[in-house]
């Protein structure tokens, strides 16, 4: 296997890790106002992801950095063609991170309510737009002979990509609800589990439709991960309703893995197909860095990846227990709102 193929595979793994881990973060954020009936409930929801959400976003940074270093032409064409969409995602992620930090700084219901809305917005928008972005990457975009994007922002809003956005939105929402069933107790847990049924129906409808559309276009072995995704998604909803949240979470995570595998398998050996002319498509060969660059990157990845994985696994182990309402301290010592 060539180094270009290895790095395509590694980038696929990085995006898979990001979607699995950040997926339930997005789901919790989207459901903040739906499941949180008072401030204590919402603090419980935020605390379920509080120790890990920023660490989960590291996967996005590494995936972007690996793409820039291993396939610079892919990175350049993506960020020029998808500039506005990626800017919106970035702003939403920044707003979400600020909201987590600022929400509890002032003792004011209005203050907290506005930051809660920012968390919902900062979770919902990336969950939707990542699906739109990857739908366009797999479908292809108009590229000229110099690999320059020749479309507009509205070129990206095609039916296939929009269904992809609804697929990731519903799948991440389900993943978050299952995660909350695993991490909370009492009425909050019961409400989260009850929500898995309608969210599971939406995920099966949109996710199944998107993956079936992808498999119909590309055929062959693509149907295998599609069928796996459908099976584990149905099993995840079943386990959640049966009170087996651990197995349900494994199933929704596997559904996200199978979905990402479907997309990258459908894409290879292209990294960004051209709808103008297939000869203008970016591939793992013509978009790659020099062999020497890829060789150095491989040694760095071999040395540091196990350390990062071990640290993140340790973090999840330390914060593995459920979060209860009783574990939330009273909001004391906060400055009152100034009128």
mmCIF file of C-alpha atoms in Angstrom:
data_model
loop_
_atom_site.group_PDB
_atom_site.id
_atom_site.type_symbol
_atom_site.label_atom_id
_atom_site.label_comp_id
_atom_site.label_asym_id
_atom_site.label_seq_id
_atom_site.Cartn_x
_atom_site.Cartn_y
_atom_site.Cartn_z
ATOM 1 C CA UNK A 1 0.000 0.000 0.000
ATOM 2 C CA UNK A 2 1.368 3.413 -0.972
ATOM 3 C CA UNK A 3 1.834 6.152 1.620
ATOM 4 C CA UNK A 4 -0.848 8.184 -0.148
ATOM 5 C CA UNK A 5 -3.348 5.366 0.469
ATOM 6 C CA UNK A 6 -2.238 5.032 4.075
ATOM 7 C CA UNK A 7 -2.811 8.722 4.710
ATOM 8 C CA UNK A 8 -6.197 8.640 2.997
ATOM 9 C CA UNK A 9 -7.092 5.803 5.385
ATOM 10 C CA UNK A 10 -5.717 7.694 8.398
ATOM 11 C CA UNK A 11 -7.717 10.803 7.507
ATOM 12 C CA UNK A 12 -10.824 8.628 7.228
ATOM 13 C CA UNK A 13 -10.078 7.236 10.713
ATOM 14 C CA UNK A 14 -9.646 10.752 12.112
ATOM 15 C CA UNK A 15 -12.983 11.900 10.696
ATOM 16 C CA UNK A 16 -14.618 8.747 12.006
ATOM 17 C CA UNK A 17 -13.278 9.423 15.504
ATOM 18 C CA UNK A 18 -14.426 13.028 15.299
ATOM 19 C CA UNK A 19 -17.963 12.136 14.229
ATOM 20 C CA UNK A 20 -18.334 9.408 16.871
ATOM 21 C CA UNK A 21 -17.048 11.553 19.755
ATOM 22 C CA UNK A 22 -18.211 15.000 18.729
ATOM 23 C CA UNK A 23 -21.449 13.466 17.477
ATOM 24 C CA UNK A 24 -22.833 12.883 20.960
ATOM 25 C CA UNK A 25 -21.524 16.328 22.003
ATOM 26 C CA UNK A 26 -23.604 17.864 19.232
ATOM 27 C CA UNK A 27 -26.560 15.707 20.220
ATOM 28 C CA UNK A 28 -26.425 16.824 23.850
ATOM 29 C CA UNK A 29 -26.153 20.456 22.780
ATOM 30 C CA UNK A 30 -29.105 20.194 20.413
ATOM 31 C CA UNK A 31 -31.279 18.579 23.106
ATOM 32 C CA UNK A 32 -30.311 21.040 25.841
ATOM 33 C CA UNK A 33 -33.564 23.028 25.737
ATOM 34 C CA UNK A 34 -35.678 19.995 24.832
ATOM 35 C CA UNK A 35 -34.701 17.782 27.773
ATOM 36 C CA UNK A 36 -33.616 20.425 30.301
ATOM 37 C CA UNK A 37 -36.751 21.594 32.092
ATOM 38 C CA UNK A 38 -34.939 23.810 34.574
ATOM 39 C CA UNK A 39 -31.464 25.195 35.105
ATOM 40 C CA UNK A 40 -30.329 22.214 37.168
ATOM 41 C CA UNK A 41 -31.355 19.818 34.399
ATOM 42 C CA UNK A 42 -29.449 21.869 31.858
ATOM 43 C CA UNK A 43 -26.370 21.970 34.081
ATOM 44 C CA UNK A 44 -26.545 18.177 34.355
ATOM 45 C CA UNK A 45 -26.690 17.892 30.562
ATOM 46 C CA UNK A 46 -23.727 20.209 30.097
ATOM 47 C CA UNK A 47 -21.735 18.400 32.789
ATOM 48 C CA UNK A 48 -22.118 15.067 30.980
ATOM 49 C CA UNK A 49 -19.879 16.407 28.205
ATOM 50 C CA UNK A 50 -18.042 19.109 30.170
ATOM 51 C CA UNK A 51 -14.820 17.136 30.762
ATOM 52 C CA UNK A 52 -14.530 15.819 27.190
ATOM 53 C CA UNK A 53 -16.097 18.130 24.592
ATOM 54 C CA UNK A 54 -12.972 20.222 23.967
ATOM 55 C CA UNK A 55 -10.801 17.100 23.751
ATOM 56 C CA UNK A 56 -13.197 15.654 21.177
ATOM 57 C CA UNK A 57 -12.686 18.693 18.957
ATOM 58 C CA UNK A 58 -8.968 17.903 18.767
ATOM 59 C CA UNK A 59 -9.905 15.167 16.284
ATOM 60 C CA UNK A 60 -11.182 17.869 13.932
ATOM 61 C CA UNK A 61 -7.968 19.878 14.247
ATOM 62 C CA UNK A 62 -5.828 16.822 13.563
ATOM 63 C CA UNK A 63 -8.004 15.765 10.616
ATOM 64 C CA UNK A 64 -7.703 19.244 9.104
ATOM 65 C CA UNK A 65 -3.962 19.397 9.763
ATOM 66 C CA UNK A 66 -3.416 15.932 8.290
ATOM 67 C CA UNK A 67 -5.363 16.888 5.170
ATOM 68 C CA UNK A 68 -3.307 20.075 4.770
ATOM 69 C CA UNK A 69 0.003 18.230 5.162
ATOM 70 C CA UNK A 70 -0.770 15.026 3.258
ATOM 71 C CA UNK A 71 -3.050 16.360 0.486
ATOM 72 C CA UNK A 72 -2.481 20.124 0.163
ATOM 73 C CA UNK A 73 -4.363 20.417 -3.139
ATOM 74 C CA UNK A 74 -7.395 18.726 -1.583
ATOM 75 C CA UNK A 75 -7.216 21.123 1.365
ATOM 76 C CA UNK A 76 -6.864 24.168 -0.906
ATOM 77 C CA UNK A 77 -9.786 23.222 -3.157
ATOM 78 C CA UNK A 78 -12.008 22.386 -0.180
ATOM 79 C CA UNK A 79 -11.370 25.596 1.713
ATOM 80 C CA UNK A 80 -11.735 27.789 -1.371
ATOM 81 C CA UNK A 81 -14.910 26.112 -2.634
ATOM 82 C CA UNK A 82 -16.515 25.478 0.759
ATOM 83 C CA UNK A 83 -15.266 28.694 2.337
ATOM 84 C CA UNK A 84 -18.595 30.168 3.439
ATOM 85 C CA UNK A 85 -19.989 26.870 4.751
ATOM 86 C CA UNK A 86 -16.791 26.117 6.686
ATOM 87 C CA UNK A 87 -16.735 29.667 8.059
ATOM 88 C CA UNK A 88 -20.284 29.207 9.379
ATOM 89 C CA UNK A 89 -19.224 25.926 11.025
ATOM 90 C CA UNK A 90 -16.197 27.607 12.591
ATOM 91 C CA UNK A 91 -18.252 30.508 13.963
ATOM 92 C CA UNK A 92 -20.810 28.067 15.379
ATOM 93 C CA UNK A 93 -18.090 25.995 17.082
ATOM 94 C CA UNK A 94 -16.480 29.116 18.564
ATOM 95 C CA UNK A 95 -19.838 30.397 19.822
ATOM 96 C CA UNK A 96 -20.590 27.017 21.352
ATOM 97 C CA UNK A 97 -17.262 26.883 23.175
ATOM 98 C CA UNK A 98 -17.685 30.422 24.491
ATOM 99 C CA UNK A 99 -21.213 29.580 25.653
ATOM 100 C CA UNK A 100 -19.984 26.638 27.732
ATOM 101 C CA UNK A 101 -17.500 28.906 29.496
ATOM 102 C CA UNK A 102 -19.655 32.034 29.912
ATOM 103 C CA UNK A 103 -23.027 30.495 30.759
ATOM 104 C CA UNK A 104 -22.418 30.349 34.503
ATOM 105 C CA UNK A 105 -20.537 33.623 34.941
ATOM 106 C CA UNK A 106 -23.555 35.762 35.944
ATOM 107 C CA UNK A 107 -26.534 34.862 38.121
ATOM 108 C CA UNK A 108 -29.267 35.756 35.634
ATOM 109 C CA UNK A 109 -31.918 33.566 34.014
ATOM 110 C CA UNK A 110 -31.867 35.691 30.873
ATOM 111 C CA UNK A 111 -28.066 35.469 30.649
ATOM 112 C CA UNK A 112 -28.128 31.679 30.940
ATOM 113 C CA UNK A 113 -31.062 31.358 28.540
ATOM 114 C CA UNK A 114 -29.250 33.288 25.804
ATOM 115 C CA UNK A 115 -26.101 31.201 26.189
ATOM 116 C CA UNK A 116 -28.217 28.039 26.131
ATOM 117 C CA UNK A 117 -29.555 29.140 22.753
ATOM 118 C CA UNK A 118 -25.973 29.679 21.602
ATOM 119 C CA UNK A 119 -25.132 26.105 22.641
ATOM 120 C CA UNK A 120 -28.107 24.764 20.691
ATOM 121 C CA UNK A 121 -27.182 26.841 17.628
ATOM 122 C CA UNK A 122 -23.495 25.937 17.904
ATOM 123 C CA UNK A 123 -24.373 22.250 18.025
ATOM 124 C CA UNK A 124 -27.164 22.086 15.448
ATOM 125 C CA UNK A 125 -25.443 24.043 12.659
ATOM 126 C CA UNK A 126 -22.229 21.952 12.476
ATOM 127 C CA UNK A 127 -24.239 18.732 12.819
ATOM 128 C CA UNK A 128 -26.203 19.759 9.721
ATOM 129 C CA UNK A 129 -23.424 21.332 7.669
ATOM 130 C CA UNK A 130 -20.887 18.523 8.111
ATOM 131 C CA UNK A 131 -23.335 16.223 6.360
ATOM 132 C CA UNK A 132 -23.865 18.775 3.599
ATOM 133 C CA UNK A 133 -20.096 19.175 3.186
ATOM 134 C CA UNK A 134 -19.355 15.453 2.970
ATOM 135 C CA UNK A 135 -22.315 14.939 0.665
ATOM 136 C CA UNK A 136 -20.704 17.379 -1.753
ATOM 137 C CA UNK A 137 -17.255 15.826 -1.329
ATOM 138 C CA UNK A 138 -18.591 12.392 -2.293
ATOM 139 C CA UNK A 139 -20.899 13.664 -5.044
ATOM 140 C CA UNK A 140 -18.263 15.976 -6.490
ATOM 141 C CA UNK A 141 -18.149 19.680 -7.236
ATOM 142 C CA UNK A 142 -17.327 21.708 -10.378
ATOM 143 C CA UNK A 143 -13.526 21.933 -10.699
ATOM 144 C CA UNK A 144 -11.601 23.296 -13.662
ATOM 145 C CA UNK A 145 -8.302 22.022 -15.073
ATOM 146 C CA UNK A 146 -6.369 23.886 -12.334
ATOM 147 C CA UNK A 147 -8.579 22.222 -9.678
ATOM 148 C CA UNK A 148 -10.267 25.537 -8.865
ATOM 149 C CA UNK A 149 -13.855 25.465 -7.632
ATOM 150 C CA UNK A 150 -16.059 27.114 -10.273
ATOM 151 C CA UNK A 151 -19.442 26.870 -8.563
ATOM 152 C CA UNK A 152 -21.192 29.069 -6.023
ATOM 153 C CA UNK A 153 -22.450 28.597 -2.472
ATOM 154 C CA UNK A 154 -25.807 27.477 -3.877
ATOM 155 C CA UNK A 155 -24.059 24.751 -5.879
ATOM 156 C CA UNK A 156 -23.457 23.036 -2.559
ATOM 157 C CA UNK A 157 -27.177 23.074 -1.683
ATOM 158 C CA UNK A 158 -28.109 20.177 -3.943
ATOM 159 C CA UNK A 159 -30.667 17.523 -2.904
ATOM 160 C CA UNK A 160 -28.104 14.779 -2.198
ATOM 161 C CA UNK A 161 -26.018 17.016 0.087
ATOM 162 C CA UNK A 162 -29.084 18.372 1.907
ATOM 163 C CA UNK A 163 -30.276 14.835 2.637
ATOM 164 C CA UNK A 164 -26.752 14.152 3.909
ATOM 165 C CA UNK A 165 -27.091 17.108 6.258
ATOM 166 C CA UNK A 166 -30.402 15.807 7.613
ATOM 167 C CA UNK A 167 -28.797 12.367 8.011
ATOM 168 C CA UNK A 168 -25.944 13.608 10.201
ATOM 169 C CA UNK A 169 -28.271 15.944 12.106
ATOM 170 C CA UNK A 170 -30.687 13.166 13.048
ATOM 171 C CA UNK A 171 -27.955 10.600 13.673
ATOM 172 C CA UNK A 172 -26.009 12.900 16.015
ATOM 173 C CA UNK A 173 -29.216 13.846 17.854
ATOM 174 C CA UNK A 174 -29.958 10.153 18.419
ATOM 175 C CA UNK A 175 -26.357 9.506 19.479
ATOM 176 C CA UNK A 176 -26.631 12.324 22.016
ATOM 177 C CA UNK A 177 -29.948 11.068 23.425
ATOM 178 C CA UNK A 178 -28.489 7.573 23.888
ATOM 179 C CA UNK A 179 -25.409 9.067 25.538
ATOM 180 C CA UNK A 180 -27.624 11.006 27.972
ATOM 181 C CA UNK A 181 -29.491 7.819 28.804
ATOM 182 C CA UNK A 182 -26.123 6.331 29.679
ATOM 183 C CA UNK A 183 -24.869 9.307 31.714
ATOM 184 C CA UNK A 184 -27.903 10.627 33.630
ATOM 185 C CA UNK A 185 -30.406 9.339 36.194
ATOM 186 C CA UNK A 186 -34.038 9.760 37.206
ATOM 187 C CA UNK A 187 -36.586 11.683 35.157
ATOM 188 C CA UNK A 188 -33.909 13.203 32.928
ATOM 189 C CA UNK A 189 -32.699 9.762 31.914
ATOM 190 C CA UNK A 190 -36.259 8.583 31.278
ATOM 191 C CA UNK A 191 -36.967 11.565 29.030
ATOM 192 C CA UNK A 192 -33.752 10.988 27.090
ATOM 193 C CA UNK A 193 -34.569 7.301 26.579
ATOM 194 C CA UNK A 194 -38.127 8.136 25.483
ATOM 195 C CA UNK A 195 -36.737 10.511 22.886
ATOM 196 C CA UNK A 196 -34.604 7.801 21.255
ATOM 197 C CA UNK A 197 -37.633 6.296 19.526
ATOM 198 C CA UNK A 198 -38.681 9.338 17.425
ATOM 199 C CA UNK A 199 -35.052 10.346 16.895
ATOM 200 C CA UNK A 200 -34.262 6.794 15.825
ATOM 201 C CA UNK A 201 -37.093 6.915 13.305
ATOM 202 C CA UNK A 202 -35.720 10.159 11.852
ATOM 203 C CA UNK A 203 -32.181 8.749 11.729
ATOM 204 C CA UNK A 204 -33.363 5.607 9.963
ATOM 205 C CA UNK A 205 -35.402 7.662 7.473
ATOM 206 C CA UNK A 206 -32.796 10.287 6.588
ATOM 207 C CA UNK A 207 -29.642 8.267 7.292
ATOM 208 C CA UNK A 208 -30.966 5.197 5.530
ATOM 209 C CA UNK A 209 -32.126 7.265 2.573
ATOM 210 C CA UNK A 210 -28.795 9.049 2.266
ATOM 211 C CA UNK A 211 -26.733 5.864 2.477
ATOM 212 C CA UNK A 212 -29.022 3.996 0.081
ATOM 213 C CA UNK A 213 -28.672 6.888 -2.392
ATOM 214 C CA UNK A 214 -24.882 6.721 -1.992
ATOM 215 C CA UNK A 215 -24.783 2.960 -2.483
ATOM 216 C CA UNK A 216 -27.084 3.154 -5.511
ATOM 217 C CA UNK A 217 -24.700 5.643 -7.153
ATOM 218 C CA UNK A 218 -21.512 3.711 -6.388
ATOM 219 C CA UNK A 219 -22.719 0.104 -6.096
ATOM 220 C CA UNK A 220 -20.536 -2.913 -5.351
ATOM 221 C CA UNK A 221 -19.157 -3.347 -1.843
ATOM 222 C CA UNK A 222 -20.671 -0.023 -0.774
ATOM 223 C CA UNK A 223 -23.859 -1.840 0.209
ATOM 224 C CA UNK A 224 -22.070 -3.781 2.975
ATOM 225 C CA UNK A 225 -21.401 -0.841 5.352
ATOM 226 C CA UNK A 226 -24.851 0.544 4.440
ATOM 227 C CA UNK A 227 -26.554 -2.649 5.632
ATOM 228 C CA UNK A 228 -24.344 -2.708 8.728
ATOM 229 C CA UNK A 229 -25.322 0.892 9.526
ATOM 230 C CA UNK A 230 -29.027 0.071 9.175
ATOM 231 C CA UNK A 231 -28.771 -3.043 11.357
ATOM 232 C CA UNK A 232 -26.855 -1.436 14.225
ATOM 233 C CA UNK A 233 -29.038 1.687 14.109
ATOM 234 C CA UNK A 234 -32.196 -0.371 14.579
ATOM 235 C CA UNK A 235 -30.474 -2.416 17.292
ATOM 236 C CA UNK A 236 -29.370 0.771 19.056
ATOM 237 C CA UNK A 237 -32.937 2.080 19.306
ATOM 238 C CA UNK A 238 -34.104 -1.331 20.528
ATOM 239 C CA UNK A 239 -31.418 -1.532 23.223
ATOM 240 C CA UNK A 240 -32.127 2.032 24.361
ATOM 241 C CA UNK A 241 -35.835 1.330 24.801
ATOM 242 C CA UNK A 242 -34.930 -1.875 26.666
ATOM 243 C CA UNK A 243 -32.785 0.041 29.184
ATOM 244 C CA UNK A 244 -29.450 -1.251 27.851
ATOM 245 C CA UNK A 245 -27.864 2.141 27.237
ATOM 246 C CA UNK A 246 -24.296 0.845 27.009
ATOM 247 C CA UNK A 247 -25.138 -1.487 24.126
ATOM 248 C CA UNK A 248 -27.290 1.216 22.548
ATOM 249 C CA UNK A 249 -24.392 3.673 22.615
ATOM 250 C CA UNK A 250 -22.065 1.111 21.028
ATOM 251 C CA UNK A 251 -24.635 0.565 18.275
ATOM 252 C CA UNK A 252 -25.135 4.245 17.460
ATOM 253 C CA UNK A 253 -21.359 4.706 17.457
ATOM 254 C CA UNK A 254 -21.027 1.787 15.034
ATOM 255 C CA UNK A 255 -23.738 3.329 12.851
ATOM 256 C CA UNK A 256 -21.652 6.501 12.591
ATOM 257 C CA UNK A 257 -18.547 4.428 11.833
ATOM 258 C CA UNK A 258 -20.368 2.508 9.091
ATOM 259 C CA UNK A 259 -21.709 5.761 7.622
ATOM 260 C CA UNK A 260 -18.231 7.310 7.469
ATOM 261 C CA UNK A 261 -16.788 4.118 5.974
ATOM 262 C CA UNK A 262 -19.479 4.250 3.271
ATOM 263 C CA UNK A 263 -18.599 7.835 2.377
ATOM 264 C CA UNK A 264 -14.821 7.375 2.228
ATOM 265 C CA UNK A 265 -15.099 4.030 0.438
ATOM 266 C CA UNK A 266 -17.365 5.657 -2.158
ATOM 267 C CA UNK A 267 -14.880 8.517 -2.538
ATOM 268 C CA UNK A 268 -11.657 6.495 -3.030
ATOM 269 C CA UNK A 269 -9.399 6.833 -5.057
ATOM 270 C CA UNK A 270 -10.698 10.368 -5.516
ATOM 271 C CA UNK A 271 -10.456 12.897 -2.743
ATOM 272 C CA UNK A 272 -12.604 15.486 -4.523
ATOM 273 C CA UNK A 273 -14.330 14.444 -7.769
ATOM 274 C CA UNK A 274 -14.954 17.017 -10.473
ATOM 275 C CA UNK A 275 -18.435 17.193 -11.959
ATOM 276 C CA UNK A 276 -17.062 19.293 -14.838
ATOM 277 C CA UNK A 277 -14.744 16.610 -16.203
ATOM 278 C CA UNK A 278 -13.514 13.440 -14.493
ATOM 279 C CA UNK A 279 -9.998 14.284 -15.695
ATOM 280 C CA UNK A 280 -10.037 17.339 -13.411
ATOM 281 C CA UNK A 281 -10.770 15.314 -10.271
ATOM 282 C CA UNK A 282 -8.388 15.370 -7.338
ATOM 283 C CA UNK A 283 -7.133 11.914 -6.380
ATOM 284 C CA UNK A 284 -4.902 10.412 -3.717
ATOM 285 C CA UNK A 285 -2.091 10.622 -6.257
ATOM 286 C CA UNK A 286 -2.303 14.066 -7.854
ATOM 287 C CA UNK A 287 -3.339 15.870 -4.632
ATOM 288 C CA UNK A 288 -0.654 14.384 -2.377
ATOM 289 C CA UNK A 289 2.483 15.859 -0.859
ATOM 290 C CA UNK A 290 5.935 14.546 -1.729
ATOM 291 C CA UNK A 291 6.886 11.027 -0.583
ATOM 292 C CA UNK A 292 9.476 12.456 1.823
ATOM 293 C CA UNK A 293 6.850 14.643 3.512
ATOM 294 C CA UNK A 294 4.487 11.689 3.876
ATOM 295 C CA UNK A 295 7.293 9.544 5.290
ATOM 296 C CA UNK A 296 8.110 12.098 8.015
ATOM 297 C CA UNK A 297 4.413 12.492 8.831
ATOM 298 C CA UNK A 298 4.041 8.734 9.167
ATOM 299 C CA UNK A 299 6.817 8.502 11.761
ATOM 300 C CA UNK A 300 5.328 11.400 13.727
ATOM 301 C CA UNK A 301 1.907 9.732 13.659
ATOM 302 C CA UNK A 302 3.333 6.397 14.820
ATOM 303 C CA UNK A 303 5.086 8.095 17.744
ATOM 304 C CA UNK A 304 2.341 10.383 19.037
ATOM 305 C CA UNK A 305 -0.996 8.752 18.140
ATOM 306 C CA UNK A 306 -0.817 6.088 20.896
ATOM 307 C CA UNK A 307 -0.087 8.802 23.481
ATOM 308 C CA UNK A 308 -3.105 10.854 22.437
ATOM 309 C CA UNK A 309 -5.388 7.817 22.378
ATOM 310 C CA UNK A 310 -4.187 6.670 25.795
ATOM 311 C CA UNK A 311 -4.741 10.108 27.316
ATOM 312 C CA UNK A 312 -8.235 10.442 25.892
ATOM 313 C CA UNK A 313 -9.176 6.917 26.995
ATOM 314 C CA UNK A 314 -7.963 7.770 30.506
ATOM 315 C CA UNK A 315 -10.114 10.907 30.507
ATOM 316 C CA UNK A 316 -13.241 8.954 29.634
ATOM 317 C CA UNK A 317 -12.442 6.378 32.296
ATOM 318 C CA UNK A 318 -12.026 9.013 35.009
ATOM 319 C CA UNK A 319 -15.343 10.688 34.134
ATOM 320 C CA UNK A 320 -17.276 7.478 33.430
ATOM 321 C CA UNK A 321 -19.887 7.825 36.213
ATOM 322 C CA UNK A 322 -23.416 9.143 35.772
ATOM 323 C CA UNK A 323 -24.165 12.785 36.521
ATOM 324 C CA UNK A 324 -27.051 13.378 38.931
ATOM 325 C CA UNK A 325 -29.016 16.440 39.968
ATOM 326 C CA UNK A 326 -27.652 15.991 43.484
ATOM 327 C CA UNK A 327 -24.094 16.324 42.202
ATOM 328 C CA UNK A 328 -24.775 19.845 40.881
ATOM 329 C CA UNK A 329 -23.723 22.465 43.460
ATOM 330 C CA UNK A 330 -25.765 25.564 44.089
ATOM 331 C CA UNK A 331 -24.749 28.578 42.018
ATOM 332 C CA UNK A 332 -23.028 30.623 44.714
ATOM 333 C CA UNK A 333 -20.694 33.592 44.543
ATOM 334 C CA UNK A 334 -21.813 34.743 41.114
ATOM 335 C CA UNK A 335 -22.145 38.457 40.397
ATOM 336 C CA UNK A 336 -25.787 39.558 40.056
ATOM 337 C CA UNK A 337 -27.051 40.894 36.771
ATOM 338 C CA UNK A 338 -26.664 44.628 36.344
ATOM 339 C CA UNK A 339 -29.699 46.520 35.120
#
